[in-house]
CSV table of N, CA and C in Angstrom, one decimal:
chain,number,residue,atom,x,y,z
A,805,UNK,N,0.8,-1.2,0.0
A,805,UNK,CA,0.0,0.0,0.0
A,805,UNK,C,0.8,1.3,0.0
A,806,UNK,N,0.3,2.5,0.1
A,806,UNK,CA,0.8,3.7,-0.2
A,806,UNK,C,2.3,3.8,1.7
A,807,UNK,N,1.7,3.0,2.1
A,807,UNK,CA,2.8,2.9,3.5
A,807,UNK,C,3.8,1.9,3.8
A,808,UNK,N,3.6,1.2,2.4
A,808,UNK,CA,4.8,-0.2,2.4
A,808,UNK,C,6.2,0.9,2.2
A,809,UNK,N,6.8,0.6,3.0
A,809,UNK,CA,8.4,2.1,2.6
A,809,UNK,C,9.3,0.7,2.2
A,810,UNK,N,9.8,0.7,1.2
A,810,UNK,CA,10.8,0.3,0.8
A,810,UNK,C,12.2,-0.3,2.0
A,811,UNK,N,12.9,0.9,2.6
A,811,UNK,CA,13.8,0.7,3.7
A,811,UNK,C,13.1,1.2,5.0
A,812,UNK,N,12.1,0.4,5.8
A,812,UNK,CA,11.6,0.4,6.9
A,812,UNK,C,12.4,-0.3,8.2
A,813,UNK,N,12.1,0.7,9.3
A,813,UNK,CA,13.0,0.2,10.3
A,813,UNK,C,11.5,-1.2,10.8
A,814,UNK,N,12.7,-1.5,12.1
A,814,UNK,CA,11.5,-3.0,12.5
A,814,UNK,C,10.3,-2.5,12.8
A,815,UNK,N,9.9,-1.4,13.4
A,815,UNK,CA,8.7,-1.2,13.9
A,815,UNK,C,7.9,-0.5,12.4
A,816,UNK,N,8.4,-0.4,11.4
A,816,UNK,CA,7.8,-0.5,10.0
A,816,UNK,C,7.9,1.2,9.8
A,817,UNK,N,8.2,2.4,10.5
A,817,UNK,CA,8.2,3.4,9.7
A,817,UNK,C,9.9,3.3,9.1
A,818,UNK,N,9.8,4.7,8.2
A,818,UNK,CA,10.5,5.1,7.0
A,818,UNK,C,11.9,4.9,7.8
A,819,UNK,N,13.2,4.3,7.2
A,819,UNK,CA,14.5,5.0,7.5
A,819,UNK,C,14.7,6.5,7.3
A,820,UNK,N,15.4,6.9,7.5
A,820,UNK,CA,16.1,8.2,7.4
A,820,UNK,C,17.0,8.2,6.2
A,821,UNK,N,17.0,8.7,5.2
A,821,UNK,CA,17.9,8.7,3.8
A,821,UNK,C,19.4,8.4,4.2
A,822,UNK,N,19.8,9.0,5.4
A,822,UNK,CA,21.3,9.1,5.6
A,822,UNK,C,21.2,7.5,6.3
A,823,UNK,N,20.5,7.0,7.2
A,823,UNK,CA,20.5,5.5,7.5
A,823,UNK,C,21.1,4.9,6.3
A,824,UNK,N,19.9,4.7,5.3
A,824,UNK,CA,19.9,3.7,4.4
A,824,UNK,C,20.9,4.3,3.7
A,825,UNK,N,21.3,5.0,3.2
A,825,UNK,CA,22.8,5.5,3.0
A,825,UNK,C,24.0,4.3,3.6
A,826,UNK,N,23.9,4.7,4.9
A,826,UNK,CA,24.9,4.3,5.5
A,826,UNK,C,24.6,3.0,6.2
A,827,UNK,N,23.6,2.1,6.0
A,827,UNK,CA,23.0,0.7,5.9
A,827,UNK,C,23.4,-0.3,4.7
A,828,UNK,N,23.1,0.6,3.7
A,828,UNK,CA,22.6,-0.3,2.2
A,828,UNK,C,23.6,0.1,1.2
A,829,UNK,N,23.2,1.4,0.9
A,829,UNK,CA,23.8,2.0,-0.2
A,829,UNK,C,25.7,1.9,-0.5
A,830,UNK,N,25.9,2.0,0.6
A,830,UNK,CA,27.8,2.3,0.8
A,830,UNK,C,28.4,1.0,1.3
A,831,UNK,N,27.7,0.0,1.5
A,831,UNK,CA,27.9,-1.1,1.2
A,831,UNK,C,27.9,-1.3,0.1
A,832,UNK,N,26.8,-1.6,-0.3
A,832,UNK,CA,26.8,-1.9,-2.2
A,832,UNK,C,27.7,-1.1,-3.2
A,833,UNK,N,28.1,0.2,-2.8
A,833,UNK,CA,28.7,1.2,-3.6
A,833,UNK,C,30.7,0.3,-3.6
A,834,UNK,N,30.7,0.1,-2.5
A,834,UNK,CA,32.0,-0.6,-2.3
A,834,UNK,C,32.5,-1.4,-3.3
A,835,UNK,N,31.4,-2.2,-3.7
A,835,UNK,CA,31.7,-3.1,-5.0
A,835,UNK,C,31.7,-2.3,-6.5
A,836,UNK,N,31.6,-1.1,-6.6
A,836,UNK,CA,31.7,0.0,-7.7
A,836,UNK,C,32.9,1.0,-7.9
A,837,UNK,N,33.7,0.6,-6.6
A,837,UNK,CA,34.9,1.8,-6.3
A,837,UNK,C,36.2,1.8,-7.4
A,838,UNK,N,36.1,2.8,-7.9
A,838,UNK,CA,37.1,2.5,-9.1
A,838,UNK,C,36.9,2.1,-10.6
A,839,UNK,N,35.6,2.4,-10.6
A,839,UNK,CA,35.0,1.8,-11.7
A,839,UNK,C,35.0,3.1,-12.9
A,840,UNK,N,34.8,4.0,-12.4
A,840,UNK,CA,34.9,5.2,-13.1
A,840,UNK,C,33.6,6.0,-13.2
A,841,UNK,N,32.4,5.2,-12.8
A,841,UNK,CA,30.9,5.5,-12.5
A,841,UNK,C,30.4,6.4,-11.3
A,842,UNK,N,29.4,7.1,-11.8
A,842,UNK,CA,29.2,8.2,-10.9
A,842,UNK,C,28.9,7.5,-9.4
A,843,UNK,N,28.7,7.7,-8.3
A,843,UNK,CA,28.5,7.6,-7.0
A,843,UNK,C,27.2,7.0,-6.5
A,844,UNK,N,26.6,6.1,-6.2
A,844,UNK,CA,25.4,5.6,-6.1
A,844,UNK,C,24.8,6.3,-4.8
A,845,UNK,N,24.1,6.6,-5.5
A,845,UNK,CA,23.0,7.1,-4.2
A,845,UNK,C,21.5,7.4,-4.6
A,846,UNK,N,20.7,7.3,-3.6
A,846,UNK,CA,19.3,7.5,-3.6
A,846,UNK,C,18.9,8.0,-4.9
A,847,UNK,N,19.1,9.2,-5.5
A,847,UNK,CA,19.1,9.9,-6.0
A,847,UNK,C,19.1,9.3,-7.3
A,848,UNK,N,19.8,8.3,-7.3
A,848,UNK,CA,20.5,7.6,-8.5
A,848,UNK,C,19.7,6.6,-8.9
A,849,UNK,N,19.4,5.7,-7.7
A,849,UNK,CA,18.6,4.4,-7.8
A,849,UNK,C,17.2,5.3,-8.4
A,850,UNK,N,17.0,6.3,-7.9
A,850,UNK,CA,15.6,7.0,-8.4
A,850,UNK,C,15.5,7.3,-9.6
A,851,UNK,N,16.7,7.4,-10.3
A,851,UNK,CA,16.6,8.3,-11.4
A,851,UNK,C,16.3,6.9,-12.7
A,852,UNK,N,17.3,5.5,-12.0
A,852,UNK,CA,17.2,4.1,-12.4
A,852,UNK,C,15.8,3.7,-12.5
A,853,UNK,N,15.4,4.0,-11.7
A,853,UNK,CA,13.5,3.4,-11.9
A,853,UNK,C,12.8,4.0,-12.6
A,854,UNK,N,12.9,5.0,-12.6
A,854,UNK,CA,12.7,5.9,-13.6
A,854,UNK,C,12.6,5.7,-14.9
A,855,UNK,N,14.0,5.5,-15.3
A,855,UNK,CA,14.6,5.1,-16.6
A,855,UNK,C,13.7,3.8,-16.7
A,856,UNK,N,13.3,3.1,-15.8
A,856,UNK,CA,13.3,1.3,-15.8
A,856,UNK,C,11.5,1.6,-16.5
A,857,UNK,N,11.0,2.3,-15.8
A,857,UNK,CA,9.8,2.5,-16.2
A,857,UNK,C,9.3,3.3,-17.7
A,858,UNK,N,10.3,3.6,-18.0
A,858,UNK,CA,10.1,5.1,-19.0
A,858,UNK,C,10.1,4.3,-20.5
A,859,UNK,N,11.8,3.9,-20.0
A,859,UNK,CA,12.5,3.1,-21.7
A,859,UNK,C,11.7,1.6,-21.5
A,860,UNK,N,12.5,0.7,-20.3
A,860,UNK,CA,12.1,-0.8,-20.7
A,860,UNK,C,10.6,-1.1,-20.9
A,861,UNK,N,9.4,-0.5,-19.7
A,861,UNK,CA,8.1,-0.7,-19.6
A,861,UNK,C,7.5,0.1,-20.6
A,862,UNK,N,7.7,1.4,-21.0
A,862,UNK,CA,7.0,2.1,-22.0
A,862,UNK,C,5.8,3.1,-21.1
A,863,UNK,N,5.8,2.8,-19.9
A,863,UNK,CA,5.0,3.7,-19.6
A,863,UNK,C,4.6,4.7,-20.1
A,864,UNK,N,3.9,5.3,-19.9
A,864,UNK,CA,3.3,6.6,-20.4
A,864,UNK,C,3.5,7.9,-19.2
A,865,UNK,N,3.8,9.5,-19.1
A,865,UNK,CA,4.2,10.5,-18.3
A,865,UNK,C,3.3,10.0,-17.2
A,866,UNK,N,1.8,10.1,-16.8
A,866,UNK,CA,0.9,10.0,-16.1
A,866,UNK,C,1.6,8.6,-15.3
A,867,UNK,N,1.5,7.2,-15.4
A,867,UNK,CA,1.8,6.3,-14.8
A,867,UNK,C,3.5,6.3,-14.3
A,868,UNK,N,4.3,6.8,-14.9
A,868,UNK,CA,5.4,7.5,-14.3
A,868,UNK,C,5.6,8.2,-12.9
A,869,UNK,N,4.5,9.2,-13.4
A,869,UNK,CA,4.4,10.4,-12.1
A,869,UNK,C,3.6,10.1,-10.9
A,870,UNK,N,2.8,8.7,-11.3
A,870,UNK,CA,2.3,8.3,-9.9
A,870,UNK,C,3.2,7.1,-9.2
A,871,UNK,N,4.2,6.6,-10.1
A,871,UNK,CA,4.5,5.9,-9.1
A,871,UNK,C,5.9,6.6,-8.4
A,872,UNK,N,6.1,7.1,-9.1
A,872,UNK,CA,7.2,8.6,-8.4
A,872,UNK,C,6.9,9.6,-7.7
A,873,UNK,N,5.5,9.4,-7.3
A,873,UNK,CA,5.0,10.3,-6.4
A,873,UNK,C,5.0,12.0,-6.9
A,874,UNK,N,5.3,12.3,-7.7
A,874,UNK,CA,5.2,13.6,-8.5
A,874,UNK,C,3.9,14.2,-8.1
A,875,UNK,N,3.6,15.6,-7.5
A,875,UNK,CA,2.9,15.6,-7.6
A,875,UNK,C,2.0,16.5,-9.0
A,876,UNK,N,2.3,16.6,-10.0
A,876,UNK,CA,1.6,17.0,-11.4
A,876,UNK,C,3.0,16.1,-12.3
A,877,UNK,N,1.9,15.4,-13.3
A,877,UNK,CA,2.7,14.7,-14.4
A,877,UNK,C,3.6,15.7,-15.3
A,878,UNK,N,3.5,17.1,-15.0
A,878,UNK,CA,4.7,17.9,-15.7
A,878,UNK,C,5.3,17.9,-15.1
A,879,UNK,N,5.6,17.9,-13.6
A,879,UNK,CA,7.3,17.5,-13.1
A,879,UNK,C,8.1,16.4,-14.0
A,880,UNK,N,7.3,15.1,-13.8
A,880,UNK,CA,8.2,14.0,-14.6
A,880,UNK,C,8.2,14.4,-16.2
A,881,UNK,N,7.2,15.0,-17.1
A,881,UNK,CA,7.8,15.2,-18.3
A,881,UNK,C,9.2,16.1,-18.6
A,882,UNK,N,9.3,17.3,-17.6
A,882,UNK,CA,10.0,18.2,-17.2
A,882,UNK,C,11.5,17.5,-17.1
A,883,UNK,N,11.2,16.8,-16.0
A,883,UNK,CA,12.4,15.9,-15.2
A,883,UNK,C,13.6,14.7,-16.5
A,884,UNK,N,12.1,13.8,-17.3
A,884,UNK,CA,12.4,12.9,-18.0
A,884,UNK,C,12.2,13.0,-19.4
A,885,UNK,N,12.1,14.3,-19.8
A,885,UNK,CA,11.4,14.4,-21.3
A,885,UNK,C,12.5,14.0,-22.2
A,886,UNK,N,14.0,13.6,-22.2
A,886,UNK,CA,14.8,12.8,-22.7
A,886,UNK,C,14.4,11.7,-22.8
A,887,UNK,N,14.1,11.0,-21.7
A,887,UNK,CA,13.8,9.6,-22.2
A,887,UNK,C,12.3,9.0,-22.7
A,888,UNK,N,11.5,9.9,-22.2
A,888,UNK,CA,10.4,9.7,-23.0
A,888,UNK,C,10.4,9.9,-24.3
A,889,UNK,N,11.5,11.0,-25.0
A,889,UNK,CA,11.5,11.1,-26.0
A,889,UNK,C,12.4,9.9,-27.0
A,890,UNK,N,13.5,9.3,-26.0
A,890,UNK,CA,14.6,8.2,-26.8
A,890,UNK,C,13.1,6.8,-26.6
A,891,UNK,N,12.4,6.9,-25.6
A,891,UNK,CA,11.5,5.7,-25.9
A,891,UNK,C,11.0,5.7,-27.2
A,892,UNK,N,10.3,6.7,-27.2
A,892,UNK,CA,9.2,6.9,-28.4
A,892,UNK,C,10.0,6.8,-30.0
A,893,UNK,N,11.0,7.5,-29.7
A,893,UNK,CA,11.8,6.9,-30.9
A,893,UNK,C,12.3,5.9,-31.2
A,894,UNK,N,12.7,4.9,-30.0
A,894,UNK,CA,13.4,3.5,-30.2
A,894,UNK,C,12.5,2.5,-31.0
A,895,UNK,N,11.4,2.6,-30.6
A,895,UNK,CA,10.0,1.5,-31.0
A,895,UNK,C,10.0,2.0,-32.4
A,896,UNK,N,9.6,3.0,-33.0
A,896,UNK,CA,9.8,3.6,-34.2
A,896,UNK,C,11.5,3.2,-34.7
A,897,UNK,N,11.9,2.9,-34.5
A,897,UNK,CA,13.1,2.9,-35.7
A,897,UNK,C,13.3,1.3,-35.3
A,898,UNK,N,12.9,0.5,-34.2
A,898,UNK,CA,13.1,-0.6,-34.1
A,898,UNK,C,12.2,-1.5,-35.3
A,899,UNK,N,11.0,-0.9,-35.4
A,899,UNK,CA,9.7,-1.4,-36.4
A,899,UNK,C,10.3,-1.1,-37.4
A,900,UNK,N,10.7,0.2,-38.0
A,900,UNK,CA,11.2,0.3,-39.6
A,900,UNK,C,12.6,-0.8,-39.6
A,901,UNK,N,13.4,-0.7,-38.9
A,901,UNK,CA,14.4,-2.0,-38.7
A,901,UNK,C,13.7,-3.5,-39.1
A,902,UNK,N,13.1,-3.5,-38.8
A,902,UNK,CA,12.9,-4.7,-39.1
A,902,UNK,C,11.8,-5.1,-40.1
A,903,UNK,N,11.0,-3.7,-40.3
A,903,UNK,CA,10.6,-3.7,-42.1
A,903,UNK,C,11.4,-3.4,-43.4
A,904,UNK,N,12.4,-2.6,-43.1
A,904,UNK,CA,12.9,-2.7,-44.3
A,904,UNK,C,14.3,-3.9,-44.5
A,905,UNK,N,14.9,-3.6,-45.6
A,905,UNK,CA,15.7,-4.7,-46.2
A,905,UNK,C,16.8,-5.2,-45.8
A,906,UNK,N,17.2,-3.3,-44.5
A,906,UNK,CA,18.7,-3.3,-44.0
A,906,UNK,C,18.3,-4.7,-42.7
A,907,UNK,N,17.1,-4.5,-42.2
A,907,UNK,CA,16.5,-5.6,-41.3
A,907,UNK,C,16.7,-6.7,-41.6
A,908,UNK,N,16.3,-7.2,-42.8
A,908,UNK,CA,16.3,-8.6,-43.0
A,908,UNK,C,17.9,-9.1,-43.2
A,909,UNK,N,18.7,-8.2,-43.8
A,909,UNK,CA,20.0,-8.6,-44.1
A,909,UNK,C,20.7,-8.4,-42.9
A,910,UNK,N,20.3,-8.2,-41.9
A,910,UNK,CA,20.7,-8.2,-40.5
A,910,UNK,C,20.3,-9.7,-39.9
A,911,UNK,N,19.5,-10.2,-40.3
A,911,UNK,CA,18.8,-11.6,-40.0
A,911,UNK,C,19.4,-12.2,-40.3
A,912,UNK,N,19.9,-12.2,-41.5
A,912,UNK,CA,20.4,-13.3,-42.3
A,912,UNK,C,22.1,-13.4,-41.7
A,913,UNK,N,22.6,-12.1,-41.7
A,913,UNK,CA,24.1,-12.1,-41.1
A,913,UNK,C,23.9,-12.4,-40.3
A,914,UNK,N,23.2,-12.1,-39.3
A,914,UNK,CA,23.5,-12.5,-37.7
A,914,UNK,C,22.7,-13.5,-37.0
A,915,UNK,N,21.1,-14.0,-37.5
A,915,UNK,CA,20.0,-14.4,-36.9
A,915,UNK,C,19.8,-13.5,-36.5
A,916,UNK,N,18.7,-13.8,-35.2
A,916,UNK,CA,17.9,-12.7,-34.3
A,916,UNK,C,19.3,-11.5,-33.5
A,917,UNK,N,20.0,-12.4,-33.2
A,917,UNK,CA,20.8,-11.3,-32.1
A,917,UNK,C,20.6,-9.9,-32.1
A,918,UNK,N,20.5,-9.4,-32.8
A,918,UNK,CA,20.4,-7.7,-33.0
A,918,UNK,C,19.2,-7.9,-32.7
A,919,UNK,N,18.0,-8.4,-32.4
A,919,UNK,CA,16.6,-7.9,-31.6
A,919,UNK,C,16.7,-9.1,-30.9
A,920,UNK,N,17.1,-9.9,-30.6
A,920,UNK,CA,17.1,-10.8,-29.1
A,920,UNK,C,18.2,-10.5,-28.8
A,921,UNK,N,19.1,-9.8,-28.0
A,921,UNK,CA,20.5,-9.8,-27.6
A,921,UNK,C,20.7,-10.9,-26.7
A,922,UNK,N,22.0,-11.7,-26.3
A,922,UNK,CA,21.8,-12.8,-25.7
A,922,UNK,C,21.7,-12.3,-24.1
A,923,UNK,N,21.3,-12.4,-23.1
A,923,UNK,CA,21.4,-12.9,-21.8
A,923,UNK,C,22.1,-12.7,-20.9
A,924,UNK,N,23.4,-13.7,-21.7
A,924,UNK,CA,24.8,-13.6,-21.0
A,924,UNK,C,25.8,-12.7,-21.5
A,925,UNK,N,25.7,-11.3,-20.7
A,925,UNK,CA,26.4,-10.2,-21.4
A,925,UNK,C,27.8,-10.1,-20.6
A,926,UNK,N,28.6,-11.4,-19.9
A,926,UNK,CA,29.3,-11.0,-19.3
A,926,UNK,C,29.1,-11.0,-18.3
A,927,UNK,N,28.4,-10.1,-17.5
A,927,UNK,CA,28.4,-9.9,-16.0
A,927,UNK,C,28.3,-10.9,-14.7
A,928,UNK,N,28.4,-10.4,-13.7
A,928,UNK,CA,28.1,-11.6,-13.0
A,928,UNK,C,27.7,-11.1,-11.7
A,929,UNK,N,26.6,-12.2,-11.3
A,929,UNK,CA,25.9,-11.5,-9.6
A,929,UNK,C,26.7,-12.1,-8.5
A,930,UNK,N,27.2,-11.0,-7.9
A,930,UNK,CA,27.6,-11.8,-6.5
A,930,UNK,C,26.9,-11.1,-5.0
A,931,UNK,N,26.7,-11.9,-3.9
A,931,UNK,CA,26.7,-12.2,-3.2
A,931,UNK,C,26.8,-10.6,-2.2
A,932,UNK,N,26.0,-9.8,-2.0
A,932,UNK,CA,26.5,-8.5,-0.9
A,932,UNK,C,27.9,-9.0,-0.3
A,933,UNK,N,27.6,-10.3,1.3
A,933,UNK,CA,28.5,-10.3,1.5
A,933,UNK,C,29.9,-10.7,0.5
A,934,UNK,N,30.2,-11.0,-0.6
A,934,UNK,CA,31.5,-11.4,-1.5
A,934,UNK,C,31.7,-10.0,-1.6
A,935,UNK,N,31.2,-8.8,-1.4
A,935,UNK,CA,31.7,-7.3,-2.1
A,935,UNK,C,32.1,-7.3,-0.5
A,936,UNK,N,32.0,-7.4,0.6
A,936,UNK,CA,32.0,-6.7,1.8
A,936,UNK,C,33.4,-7.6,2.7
A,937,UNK,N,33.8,-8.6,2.0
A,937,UNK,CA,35.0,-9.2,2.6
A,937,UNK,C,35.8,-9.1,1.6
């Protein structure tokens, strides 16, 4: 519900930003040090969901801005009108991609890969504690 908080202490209200900071976040960030990547923080993971909702889901500004808590869906078009706008263009050039000729001769060179990319991009999940020892 609108009072499930994400990082809740035991008795269920909100942490304090600088807690979960200094709980969650700078833990996790440890395993990033050196990487050349901007600084993880709140701010960041927000901006991530964001993006998660915008590009990968397709959302629309309105369903955005409520789950962002915004309060008028012109903050988030304001905030995100970049990626609203790289969404709406991706689907559009992805469909001509694959209607015209340069599409099919992409099929044939490659198979699917260029619209199924595989899975295993390298990476690998480990363990909070493996970053923390």
């Amino acid at each position: 519900g609108a009072r499930d908080f994400v990082f809740a202490s035991a008795a269920g209200t909100p942490l304090a930003p600088r807690n979960v900071s200094r709980r969650g976040l700078e833990l996790a960030a440890r395993g990033l040090e050196g990487d050349g990547k901007p600084k993880l923080t709140m701010h960041a993971l927000r901006n991530t969901f964001a993006s998660h909702l915008i590009v990968d889901l397709g959302l629309d500004v309105v369903q955005v801005s409520r789950q962002l808590g915004h309060a008028k869906p012109s903050i988030t078009s304001d905030t995100y009108a970049r990626l609203f706008d790289q969404a709406r263009h991706s689907e559009d050039i992805r469909r001509r991609m694959e209607e015209s000729a340069f599409g099919t001769v992409l099929e044939r060179a490659g198979g699917d890969r260029w619209r199924n990319p595989s899975s295993d991009a390298g990476g690998e999940v480990v363990a909070l504690q493996q970053v923390r020892d």
